[in-house]
Amino acid sequence: MTTLDAKLDRVLGAKTAKALDSALGLSTVGDLLRHYPRRYAERGELTAIAGLEIGEHATVLAKVERVAKRTMKSRRGTIVEARITDGHRSLICTFFNQAWRERELVPGRRGMFAGKVTAFRGQLQLAHPEYQLFTDDGQDVGSAAEEFAGALIPVYPAAQGLPSWSIARCVRQVLDVWDGTDDPLPADLRERAGLADLESALRRIHQPGDFGEVRTAQERLKWDEALAVQLALAQLRGSAKTHPAPACPRRDDGVLAAFDERLPFELTAGQREVGEQIAVDLADEHPMNRLVQGEVGSGKTIVALRAMLQVVDSGRQAAMLAPTEVLAAQHARSLSELLGELGRAGELGGAEQATRVTLLTGSLGAAQRKKAMLQAASGEAGIVVGTHALIQDRVSFADLGLVVVDEQHRFGVEQRDALRARAGDDTSPHVLVMTATPIPRTVAMTVYGDLETSALRELPRGRSPISTSVVPVAEKPAWLDRAWARIHEEVAAGHQVYVVCPRIGDDEENSGGKKSRKSEVDDGTEESPPDEGGGQRRPPVAVLEVAEQLAAGPLADLRLGVLHGRLPADDKEAVMRAFAAGELDVLVATTVVEVGVDVPNATVMVIMDADRFGVSQLHQLRGRVGRGSAPGLCLLVTEAVARTTTRERMEAVASTTDGFELARLDLELRREGDILGAAQSGRKSGLRMLSLLRDEDVIAAAREEADRFVTDDPELRRHPGLARMVAEVVDAERAEYLEKS
């Protein structure tokens, strides 16, 4: 029998099975049948070319507009360029030394074209694409296969050398011999929800007769994914109730009360509301797992400090985890400044109820590090601030009651879990996560209800507006010259500027062996003549190179500093102090300035190769300007081609400063990411059909069903089909990952 567990080599042969496994990770019949079409092309309609993403492997149904052959300038041989169109926008297909393509790609002929999308001189192109052309009667050229026989043509996520139509052929072969499967969903649930059976859904999703059958199949397959995850989360929520946490109720006579009395400003309504939610959580004997979302500058640090002080009042410790040493040191300084005498326990001038703030990072000297570790282990330090150094096995705490993680998207789930394990005893510390812009995975977990969430939407009084503009250097190179001129104007007005680059430069190449330029940003394209549009993507610009070019060119008369993660800690600190003191006009840096760096006099940020950053990072970065009385300006420098998804991301960031809106946009553009694993990019989602934005109603209904099943049957012993479905979609490793989150 051919079941979902059957290996593909038994059905398709060893060569084809190996290609599917190596290119797409598909090794069983079930893997292939769960590799759903991304979309469906209708024979009479061409695929929209606008919106294609640079770097993606795309399949489009298009018409040949014209074809031309010419001699290459940079080396011997010819190049054939075929322009294909959807009727609104064109795409160039480039072939090197394949003159016969000119005879085959006849203008007016339609077909499927598949390849990696690149850009050359502002024009979208496919280098060496694979294609299958249609004849006038609708059949494909040169093959007796029936890939395109139906009215709807499934278009699959594909890979180089394995185009969509080859995957469709494999699916058809598998469906011809597949013996079907038992349905894991109970019949009464299918009836309540009006769902199709699993076998017919899997057949229809690949070979639909019309879009009605597509929708019926999609609805059922979305339910499978939603219910599997909700069942796993319901089981985890049930088991979490058995894990104790240190109860940390509020005191009216502790350090928190004293701190509130001495605050020189009034808390915003949002800070008070979120603070109350956290206070109730901390007083509970079950672990808090709360995400605080707040715009850059919304006052998350004050909220976190008040939570830490409540824990200190209960005789326990709090740890604050920062993504970089620069930010950890700044947090330690700002917490100490906010606390004043309340943060100088045991020192001359310390208040009676005082605690102590200790910084622990990897670059501390041996004596300082030993002292900090002793203060953490003895309980002398009520608040310990650090980086990943806090999760090393040698670091211990006397009684860790709360872990605050600043900027979740800069720290892995496993690392956060390791810090929680430092609590000792059999209790789990409360966890408070802070983020300025939720990333797709965080939004996904929020929709699934695994995290309690709070939002700080107000900005404290006195924050200045930030305007953002895209600088499209491929189309308008003169705009970059204007950007450097604007920097001179800001410096002349007494302000300062950041220039941010995605890469360090020489230090990267000389550390651990020199890298080739191709290995640094390897996008998988073949080597090709640089002036013939072969699609090779250049490495991202680097701090050291840009700083040298600016110092010798457009910013030669300004005072430039350089900051990146490979500098020694003392050098980083010295550069930041000099910039904060106004001794530098321009700071050329990596994303080390992304979070927490606070220089109110900085008014402009130029982000080079902005398309190499995600929406969340761009929003975080620009939050470093406009922190004083003068308005801020962020310039997104990009070579992204107009009307591509990449360019849309840039323009979306420029259009709004609402981080919550951007988080939703990020989720739309990048997809959900693997919410059941470590990936956060959205490229290999564990959810193949379910959309967290469009299917919230399905998720809500599945959550109700899951709670009902788990309440009645916690281990799902009476529902083996559901238990099997959970095991397939959420294996043990991924379930543990969810629990750590």
XYZ file of C-alpha atoms in Angstrom:
741
model
C 0.000 0.000 0.000
C 1.095 3.561 -0.686
C 0.500 5.469 2.535
C 1.473 8.977 3.652
C 4.544 7.461 5.335
C 5.764 5.741 2.163
C 9.149 6.865 0.865
C 9.076 8.763 -2.423
C 11.789 6.648 -4.049
C 9.343 3.712 -4.080
C 6.859 5.760 -6.103
C 8.936 8.186 -8.151
C 12.301 6.463 -8.425
C 15.583 7.196 -6.680
C 16.729 10.090 -8.902
C 13.532 12.146 -8.639
C 13.140 11.376 -4.932
C 16.696 12.538 -4.266
C 16.063 15.802 -6.141
C 12.904 16.511 -4.116
C 14.663 15.707 -0.863
C 17.779 17.794 -1.501
C 15.969 20.804 -3.005
C 12.825 20.949 -0.868
C 13.289 18.484 2.002
C 10.462 16.231 0.779
C 11.108 12.536 1.435
C 7.714 10.864 1.941
C 4.369 10.797 0.172
C 2.940 12.865 3.032
C 5.700 15.463 2.661
C 4.921 15.894 -1.034
C 1.146 16.026 -0.597
C 1.590 18.643 2.144
C 3.711 20.729 -0.240
C 0.728 22.794 -1.312
C 0.516 25.024 -4.401
C 1.434 28.627 -3.618
C -1.226 29.842 -6.033
C -3.111 28.798 -9.173
C -2.613 30.187 -12.661
C -5.591 30.307 -14.996
C -4.812 29.424 -18.574
C -6.291 32.630 -19.972
C -4.674 34.970 -17.414
C -1.046 36.032 -17.136
C 0.765 36.308 -13.817
C 1.318 39.798 -12.411
C 5.039 40.583 -12.559
C 4.842 43.663 -10.331
C 5.552 42.737 -6.728
C 8.026 39.924 -7.424
C 10.721 39.745 -4.744
C 14.384 40.073 -5.662
C 16.068 36.782 -4.769
C 12.935 34.624 -4.776
C 12.492 31.639 -7.062
C 9.396 32.637 -9.032
C 7.159 30.928 -11.559
C 5.131 33.159 -13.866
C 2.722 32.556 -16.717
C 3.670 35.201 -19.295
C 3.764 36.037 -22.992
C 6.940 36.489 -25.046
C 7.017 40.116 -26.160
C 10.266 40.211 -28.120
C 13.574 38.362 -28.368
C 17.019 39.571 -29.440
C 20.511 38.124 -29.742
C 23.700 40.144 -29.412
C 27.432 39.667 -28.910
C 28.685 40.075 -25.339
C 31.037 42.966 -24.696
C 33.092 41.557 -21.836
C 33.913 38.124 -23.243
C 33.417 35.905 -26.283
C 29.973 34.551 -26.977
C 26.409 35.666 -27.413
C 23.578 36.616 -25.135
C 19.896 36.074 -25.883
C 17.466 38.377 -24.125
C 13.760 37.564 -24.232
C 11.336 40.143 -22.886
C 8.230 38.516 -21.386
C 5.206 40.465 -20.213
C 1.996 40.178 -18.208
C 0.482 42.987 -20.267
C 1.498 45.643 -17.743
C 5.124 45.038 -16.804
C 8.035 43.243 -18.416
C 10.684 40.818 -17.236
C 13.925 40.023 -19.056
C 14.981 36.368 -19.473
C 18.727 36.143 -20.131
C 20.562 33.194 -21.748
C 24.340 33.051 -22.310
C 25.734 31.217 -25.363
C 22.396 29.566 -26.172
C 21.589 31.097 -29.559
C 18.937 28.465 -30.312
C 16.676 30.075 -27.692
C 16.012 32.880 -30.178
C 14.255 30.450 -32.510
C 12.189 28.847 -29.734
C 11.004 31.944 -27.867
C 8.705 33.261 -30.566
C 6.980 36.599 -29.834
C 3.347 36.040 -28.915
C 3.966 32.551 -27.471
C 2.752 31.984 -23.900
C 4.335 29.723 -21.305
C 5.485 29.112 -17.749
C 8.854 30.658 -16.852
C 10.705 29.762 -13.635
C 13.926 31.101 -12.153
C 15.541 33.335 -9.585
C 14.471 36.973 -9.748
C 17.368 39.420 -10.004
C 17.758 43.019 -11.078
C 20.155 44.584 -13.568
C 20.220 48.308 -14.333
C 16.834 48.784 -12.714
C 15.192 45.996 -14.753
C 13.801 42.768 -13.266
C 15.254 39.680 -14.877
C 15.500 35.888 -14.722
C 18.980 34.560 -15.502
C 18.915 31.162 -17.293
C 15.238 30.473 -16.472
C 13.558 27.162 -17.117
C 10.369 27.331 -19.123
C 7.653 25.352 -20.836
C 5.791 26.973 -23.718
C 2.161 26.399 -24.707
C 1.030 25.710 -28.231
C -2.022 27.466 -29.646
C -4.247 24.579 -28.560
C -3.101 24.930 -24.944
C -0.790 21.920 -24.725
C 2.797 22.324 -23.580
C 5.574 22.129 -26.156
C 7.808 19.106 -26.424
C 6.043 16.895 -23.900
C 3.094 14.531 -23.903
C 2.572 15.121 -20.160
C -0.619 16.729 -18.902
C 0.830 19.351 -16.558
C -1.304 22.089 -18.059
C -4.391 20.135 -19.069
C -6.697 21.595 -16.409
C -8.255 25.022 -16.288
C -6.311 25.777 -13.089
C -2.537 25.290 -13.146
C -1.051 24.744 -9.646
C 2.075 26.823 -9.037
C 4.282 25.267 -6.361
C 7.088 26.677 -4.216
C 9.996 25.514 -6.370
C 13.791 25.484 -6.444
C 16.613 25.789 -8.947
C 16.459 22.776 -11.247
C 13.069 21.715 -9.915
C 10.421 23.950 -11.503
C 6.768 24.011 -10.528
C 5.625 21.854 -13.441
C 8.074 19.089 -12.454
C 6.635 19.085 -8.930
C 3.112 18.946 -10.391
C 4.106 15.883 -12.421
C 5.446 14.175 -9.274
C 2.276 14.979 -7.327
C 0.130 13.518 -10.092
C 2.164 10.297 -10.097
C 1.801 9.996 -6.324
C -1.951 10.660 -6.322
C -2.449 7.979 -8.983
C -1.149 5.268 -6.604
C -1.990 6.743 -3.186
C -4.348 4.544 -1.148
C -5.769 7.366 0.946
C -5.650 7.801 4.729
C -7.770 7.582 7.862
C -9.140 10.953 8.909
C -7.672 12.170 12.233
C -10.554 14.571 12.909
C -13.553 13.022 14.647
C -16.663 12.894 12.451
C -18.676 15.049 14.863
C -16.046 17.819 14.694
C -16.027 17.709 10.873
C -19.806 17.980 10.902
C -19.835 20.876 13.383
C -17.245 22.830 11.410
C -18.553 21.812 7.968
C -15.212 20.350 6.900
C -14.319 18.006 4.045
C -12.578 14.693 4.765
C -8.779 14.709 4.628
C -8.321 12.489 1.570
C -10.576 14.546 -0.683
C -9.014 17.790 0.621
C -5.513 16.598 -0.293
C -6.630 15.508 -3.741
C -8.547 18.719 -4.454
C -5.787 21.049 -3.305
C -3.486 19.620 -6.001
C -5.997 18.887 -8.744
C -8.969 21.229 -8.338
C -11.720 21.486 -10.881
C -12.440 25.090 -9.916
C -11.721 27.666 -7.227
C -14.667 26.402 -5.158
C -12.861 23.092 -4.703
C -9.672 24.992 -3.818
C -11.473 26.896 -1.049
C -13.095 23.739 0.339
C -9.721 21.964 0.486
C -7.938 24.970 1.977
C -10.532 25.341 4.730
C -10.020 21.746 5.845
C -6.213 21.859 5.676
C -6.111 25.132 7.634
C -8.131 23.445 10.368
C -5.605 20.614 10.604
C -2.759 23.056 11.222
C -4.696 25.327 13.571
C -6.063 22.473 15.663
C -2.722 20.660 15.908
C -0.976 23.739 17.292
C -3.880 24.649 19.560
C -3.971 21.137 21.009
C -0.246 21.320 21.754
C -0.619 24.734 23.383
C -3.640 23.594 25.388
C -1.623 20.672 26.724
C 1.266 22.998 27.586
C -1.039 25.446 29.352
C -2.405 22.586 31.395
C 1.037 21.349 32.416
C 2.252 24.891 33.152
C -0.249 25.126 35.995
C 1.772 22.485 37.827
C 5.016 24.542 37.648
C 5.346 26.841 40.655
C 6.846 30.326 40.489
C 8.013 32.568 43.331
C 5.070 34.720 44.438
C 6.199 38.339 44.662
C 3.315 40.448 46.017
C 3.574 44.243 46.256
C 4.653 45.958 49.463
C 3.656 49.442 50.529
C 6.905 50.101 52.397
C 9.520 48.737 49.994
C 11.936 50.084 47.448
C 9.231 50.222 44.730
C 7.042 52.521 46.830
C 10.040 54.712 47.580
C 10.969 54.819 43.894
C 7.444 55.835 42.853
C 7.480 58.654 45.411
C 10.724 60.068 43.990
C 9.875 59.849 40.289
C 10.490 63.304 38.771
C 7.799 62.785 36.127
C 4.310 61.348 35.907
C 3.797 57.860 34.497
C 1.663 57.676 31.358
C -1.733 56.025 31.618
C -0.344 53.089 29.612
C 2.614 52.650 31.956
C 0.295 52.593 34.962
C -2.088 50.110 33.321
C 0.654 47.732 32.170
C 2.399 48.054 35.534
C -0.786 46.933 37.257
C -1.105 43.890 34.966
C 2.496 42.883 35.690
C 2.094 43.438 39.437
C -0.849 41.017 39.527
C 1.122 38.437 37.510
C 4.139 38.671 39.804
C 2.016 38.069 42.881
C 0.793 34.756 41.443
C 2.376 31.377 42.146
C 2.349 30.480 38.453
C 5.069 31.850 36.134
C 4.291 35.103 34.349
C 5.037 34.976 30.627
C 4.176 38.469 29.397
C 5.183 40.420 26.317
C 5.226 44.215 26.598
C 5.038 45.835 23.174
C 5.842 49.505 23.083
C 6.981 52.050 20.541
C 10.582 53.188 20.675
C 10.647 55.703 23.523
C 7.326 54.644 25.060
C 8.894 54.038 28.471
C 9.308 50.254 28.584
C 12.423 50.589 30.763
C 10.477 52.263 33.573
C 7.843 49.507 33.401
C 10.550 46.833 33.618
C 12.350 48.573 36.487
C 9.158 48.839 38.551
C 8.560 45.099 37.977
C 12.110 44.298 39.076
C 11.728 46.400 42.218
C 8.539 44.533 43.168
C 10.522 41.287 42.947
C 13.379 42.780 45.005
C 10.844 43.803 47.647
C 9.979 40.103 47.997
C 13.591 39.257 48.794
C 14.389 37.897 45.350
C 16.524 38.948 42.378
C 15.813 40.157 38.868
C 17.987 39.682 35.790
C 17.830 41.942 32.747
C 19.124 40.495 29.511
C 20.262 42.848 26.726
C 21.318 41.852 23.180
C 24.616 43.787 23.138
C 27.245 44.889 25.626
C 26.693 48.518 24.608
C 23.025 48.246 25.525
C 23.685 46.219 28.687
C 26.108 48.862 29.952
C 23.670 51.619 29.083
C 20.812 49.819 30.847
C 22.951 49.407 33.962
C 23.824 53.123 33.912
C 20.250 54.271 33.272
C 18.803 51.984 35.960
C 21.370 53.257 38.463
C 20.598 56.872 37.520
C 16.853 56.312 37.823
C 17.269 54.665 41.223
C 19.780 57.153 42.598
C 20.380 56.439 46.279
C 17.854 53.575 46.029
C 20.411 51.706 43.909
C 23.381 52.096 46.242
C 22.786 49.463 48.906
C 25.719 49.185 51.316
C 27.307 52.390 50.027
C 27.729 55.718 51.722
C 24.620 57.753 50.931
C 22.526 54.723 50.038
C 18.877 54.753 51.090
C 17.567 52.468 53.791
C 15.482 50.364 51.396
C 18.142 50.387 48.659
C 19.138 47.543 46.367
C 22.181 47.171 44.095
C 22.496 47.100 40.289
C 25.335 44.922 38.967
C 26.615 44.710 35.381
C 27.915 41.344 34.190
C 29.254 41.050 30.618
C 31.829 38.913 28.882
C 34.367 41.702 28.458
C 34.690 42.622 32.129
C 38.138 42.260 33.621
C 38.785 39.184 35.759
C 38.505 41.041 39.095
C 35.351 42.923 38.066
C 33.780 39.776 36.696
C 34.510 37.795 39.857
C 33.021 40.557 41.994
C 29.883 40.753 39.842
C 29.414 36.972 39.917
C 29.766 36.936 43.717
C 27.178 39.712 44.041
C 24.763 37.685 41.890
C 25.414 34.399 43.710
C 25.177 35.896 47.199
C 22.064 37.909 46.504
C 23.858 41.184 47.264
C 22.812 42.397 43.809
C 19.048 42.711 43.562
C 19.237 43.566 39.841
C 21.795 41.941 37.531
C 22.140 43.351 33.997
C 24.088 41.543 31.309
C 24.331 39.885 27.934
C 24.670 36.205 27.083
C 27.304 36.014 29.839
C 24.382 35.658 32.266
C 23.439 32.244 30.903
C 26.848 30.626 31.316
C 26.889 27.666 33.680
C 29.249 29.354 36.132
C 26.808 32.205 36.775
C 24.358 31.509 39.583
C 21.783 33.530 41.487
C 20.763 33.378 45.107
C 17.045 33.541 44.309
C 16.094 34.552 40.775
C 12.467 35.658 40.657
C 12.197 37.604 37.373
C 13.919 37.583 33.983
C 13.487 40.691 31.806
C 14.475 40.179 28.166
C 14.995 43.383 26.199
C 14.331 43.086 22.471
C 13.194 39.499 22.040
C 14.108 39.392 18.357
C 17.794 39.770 19.210
C 17.922 36.760 21.545
C 17.137 33.115 20.907
C 14.495 31.130 22.727
C 17.013 28.543 23.932
C 19.191 31.281 25.440
C 16.250 32.751 27.330
C 15.361 29.303 28.617
C 18.928 28.705 29.821
C 18.749 31.880 31.905
C 15.485 30.768 33.446
C 17.199 27.530 34.436
C 19.638 29.572 36.574
C 16.808 30.134 39.057
C 17.554 26.921 40.914
C 15.134 25.136 43.259
C 12.098 23.734 41.493
C 10.560 27.081 40.621
C 10.495 28.919 37.334
C 11.150 32.659 37.392
C 8.608 35.053 35.962
C 9.501 36.254 32.453
C 8.892 39.721 31.024
C 9.778 40.285 27.363
C 10.034 43.800 25.927
C 9.979 44.671 22.255
C 9.528 47.890 20.293
C 8.233 46.175 17.151
C 6.878 42.633 17.306
C 8.510 40.396 14.748
C 6.397 37.893 12.777
C 7.050 35.014 15.146
C 6.090 37.095 18.172
C 2.912 38.230 16.469
C 2.193 34.619 15.604
C 2.633 33.441 19.175
C 0.431 36.305 20.335
C -2.366 35.310 17.966
C -2.115 31.778 19.300
C -2.515 33.067 22.839
C 0.702 31.566 24.229
C 1.884 34.910 25.617
C -0.030 37.386 27.696
C 0.442 40.732 25.973
C 0.457 44.354 27.013
C 0.862 47.398 24.804
C 2.328 50.849 25.449
C 0.963 53.014 22.658
C 1.542 56.460 24.174
C 4.791 58.331 23.771
C 6.045 60.392 26.697
C 5.691 64.140 26.242
C 8.640 65.867 24.575
C 9.398 63.293 21.858
C 9.912 64.809 18.408
C 8.438 63.492 15.126
C 10.539 61.385 12.741
C 10.140 61.601 8.973
C 11.446 58.822 6.735
C 12.319 58.932 3.023
C 13.469 56.282 0.549
C 16.625 57.136 -1.437
C 16.419 54.942 -4.600
C 20.027 55.206 -5.750
C 19.595 52.872 -8.752
C 17.023 55.223 -10.278
C 18.127 58.555 -8.804
C 21.830 58.475 -7.846
C 21.865 62.250 -7.312
C 19.616 61.757 -4.281
C 22.525 60.192 -2.381
C 24.598 63.329 -2.972
C 21.690 65.302 -1.544
C 21.717 63.034 1.539
C 25.356 63.895 2.261
C 24.545 67.576 1.752
C 21.711 67.256 4.264
C 24.169 65.826 6.796
C 26.323 68.947 6.423
C 23.254 71.094 7.046
C 22.344 69.216 10.220
C 25.900 69.348 11.568
C 26.055 73.067 10.787
C 22.880 73.442 12.868
C 24.668 71.783 15.798
C 23.213 68.290 15.406
C 24.719 64.833 14.887
C 24.177 61.970 12.464
C 24.250 58.158 12.314
C 25.263 56.256 9.160
C 24.325 52.577 9.538
C 25.730 49.721 7.429
C 24.786 46.016 7.448
C 28.358 44.690 7.601
C 31.584 45.470 9.464
C 34.125 44.898 6.692
C 37.792 43.965 6.935
C 37.510 42.770 10.526
C 35.002 40.118 9.440
C 37.260 38.882 6.688
C 40.397 38.748 8.830
C 38.741 37.028 11.759
C 38.846 33.268 11.529
C 40.099 33.203 7.976
C 39.471 35.476 5.026
C 36.080 35.124 3.379
C 35.549 35.521 -0.301
C 33.223 38.310 -1.345
C 30.823 35.725 -2.767
C 30.664 33.694 0.471
C 29.687 36.744 2.526
C 26.414 37.195 0.676
C 25.942 34.018 -1.300
C 22.601 34.222 -3.048
C 23.211 31.146 -5.135
C 23.564 32.913 -8.474
C 26.049 31.724 -11.040
C 29.140 33.694 -11.942
C 28.455 35.862 -14.980
C 29.925 38.857 -16.782
C 29.489 41.880 -14.507
C 28.333 44.134 -17.342
C 25.968 41.660 -18.985
C 23.363 41.456 -16.219
C 24.063 37.950 -14.950
C 22.298 38.672 -11.693
C 25.212 38.333 -9.266
C 24.340 40.290 -6.121
C 27.090 42.367 -4.560
C 27.937 42.061 -0.870
C 26.269 44.579 1.441
C 28.228 47.740 2.163
C 30.505 47.682 5.204
C 31.192 50.139 8.001
C 34.953 50.251 7.493
C 34.667 50.815 3.738
C 31.928 53.446 3.995
C 33.714 55.308 6.796
C 36.880 55.463 4.689
C 34.970 56.647 1.603
C 33.074 59.333 3.531
C 36.197 60.575 5.292
C 37.968 60.926 1.953
C 34.967 62.298 0.074
C 31.616 63.911 0.867
C 32.125 64.204 4.654
C 35.850 64.937 4.660
C 35.458 68.085 6.758
C 33.400 66.444 9.514
C 34.455 64.502 12.613
C 33.716 60.802 11.974
C 33.687 57.909 14.430
C 33.311 54.159 13.862
C 31.364 51.730 16.047
C 30.828 47.997 15.546
C 30.608 44.813 17.547
C 34.196 43.668 17.020
C 35.727 46.669 18.738
C 37.104 46.024 22.244
C 34.600 46.972 24.937
C 36.671 49.944 26.132
C 36.913 51.295 22.571
C 33.172 50.936 22.050
C 32.498 52.742 25.284
C 34.939 55.521 24.376
C 33.335 56.034 20.950
C 29.839 56.176 22.439
C 30.953 58.637 25.125
C 32.586 60.846 22.497
C 29.450 60.791 20.331
C 27.167 61.462 23.304
C 29.414 64.364 24.353
C 29.204 65.956 20.893
C 32.877 65.340 20.092
C 31.904 63.469 16.893
C 29.629 64.753 14.130
C 28.915 61.445 12.388
C 28.917 57.902 13.761
C 29.328 55.172 11.120
C 28.074 51.990 12.761
C 26.498 48.582 12.414
C 23.192 47.722 14.089
C 24.984 47.865 17.442
C 23.142 51.218 17.730
C 19.789 49.551 17.004
C 18.440 49.478 20.525
C 18.946 51.537 23.620
C 21.550 54.014 22.379
C 20.244 57.416 23.456
C 21.830 60.593 22.066
C 19.136 63.336 21.992
C 21.278 65.581 19.778
C 21.318 63.008 16.919
C 18.714 64.051 14.356
C 19.523 62.152 11.133
C 20.083 58.487 10.366
C 21.211 57.285 6.941
C 20.710 53.512 6.549
C 22.834 52.118 3.736
C 21.520 49.056 1.856
C 18.303 49.448 3.816
C 16.753 46.569 1.874
C 19.131 44.190 3.697
C 17.285 44.872 6.969
C 13.865 43.717 8.088
C 10.964 46.040 8.819
C 11.446 45.616 12.571
C 15.130 46.518 12.384
C 14.494 49.599 10.263
C 11.870 50.796 12.727
C 14.205 50.144 15.647
C 17.111 51.912 13.995
C 15.268 55.100 13.154
C 14.080 55.273 16.758
C 17.594 56.434 17.636
C 16.866 59.891 16.178
C 14.248 62.425 17.176
C 14.888 61.747 20.851
C 15.446 65.404 21.661
C 13.694 68.671 20.876
C 14.603 68.695 17.147
C 12.669 66.549 14.630
C 14.332 63.399 13.289
C 15.009 62.301 9.720
C 15.703 58.756 8.509
C 16.967 58.114 4.959
C 16.615 54.566 3.589
C 19.256 54.126 0.886
C 18.423 51.201 -1.410
C 19.026 49.795 -4.876
C 15.713 47.888 -4.728
C 13.772 48.122 -7.962
C 10.462 49.993 -7.936
C 7.273 47.938 -7.490
C 9.077 44.911 -6.014
C 8.133 43.537 -2.598
C 11.474 44.712 -1.250
C 10.802 48.266 -2.364
C 7.270 48.024 -0.937
C 8.804 47.239 2.461
C 10.984 50.341 2.267
C 8.071 52.554 1.269
C 5.850 51.083 3.985
C 8.423 51.936 6.656
C 8.611 55.454 5.239
C 4.827 55.801 5.327
C 4.224 55.202 9.031
C 5.920 55.368 12.425
C 3.324 53.062 14.012
C 5.288 49.983 15.049
C 2.134 47.923 15.503
C 1.034 48.628 11.942
C 4.526 47.773 10.698
C 4.511 44.477 12.596
C 1.330 43.487 10.801
C 2.815 44.571 7.483
C 5.959 42.555 8.213
C 3.792 39.521 8.806
C 1.973 40.076 5.499
C 5.140 40.505 3.454
C 7.405 37.941 5.084
C 4.819 35.347 6.129
C 4.525 33.951 9.618
C 7.865 32.260 9.997
C 8.233 28.875 11.628
C 6.307 29.494 14.834
C 6.998 25.880 15.751
C 10.776 26.154 15.489
C 13.759 28.457 15.623
C 13.351 30.131 12.223
C 11.956 33.655 12.260
C 12.252 34.676 8.645
C 9.059 33.157 7.301
C 10.771 31.279 4.471
C 10.227 27.763 5.855
C 7.007 28.033 7.771
C 5.786 25.058 9.768
C 2.345 26.384 8.837
C 1.919 25.776 5.127
C -1.711 26.771 4.687
C -2.804 28.789 7.712
C -2.440 32.584 7.626
C -2.261 34.253 11.011
C -3.735 37.461 9.644
C -6.528 36.120 7.478
C -7.533 33.065 9.498
C -7.941 34.379 13.027
C -11.519 33.065 13.049
C -10.268 29.540 12.285
C -7.642 29.857 15.012
C -10.210 31.028 17.568
C -12.587 28.177 16.728
C -9.757 25.630 16.825
C -8.663 26.955 20.215
C -12.144 26.350 21.644
C -12.208 22.817 20.268
C -8.684 22.125 21.556
C -9.505 23.314 25.067
C -12.590 21.107 25.079
C -10.657 18.018 23.939
C -7.742 18.548 26.356
C -9.986 19.304 29.339
C -11.857 16.067 28.689
C -8.826 13.983 27.637
C -5.483 15.661 28.605
C -3.269 13.064 26.901
C -5.684 12.542 23.968
C -5.663 8.817 24.672
C -9.276 8.501 23.555
C -8.531 10.482 20.399
C -5.539 8.717 18.776
C -6.103 10.521 15.469
C -5.740 13.916 17.132
C -2.702 12.752 19.104
C -1.092 11.532 15.874
C -1.876 14.836 14.149
C -0.255 16.798 16.971
C 2.813 14.568 16.819
C 3.136 15.114 13.071
C 2.755 18.880 13.108
C 4.270 19.580 16.528
C 6.949 17.016 17.249
C 8.551 16.710 20.690
C 11.380 19.110 19.888
C 9.021 21.788 18.606
C 6.608 21.307 21.513
C 9.520 21.895 23.892
C 10.397 24.997 21.886
C 6.872 26.320 22.345
C 7.089 25.688 26.073
C 10.397 27.566 26.290
C 8.919 30.506 24.456
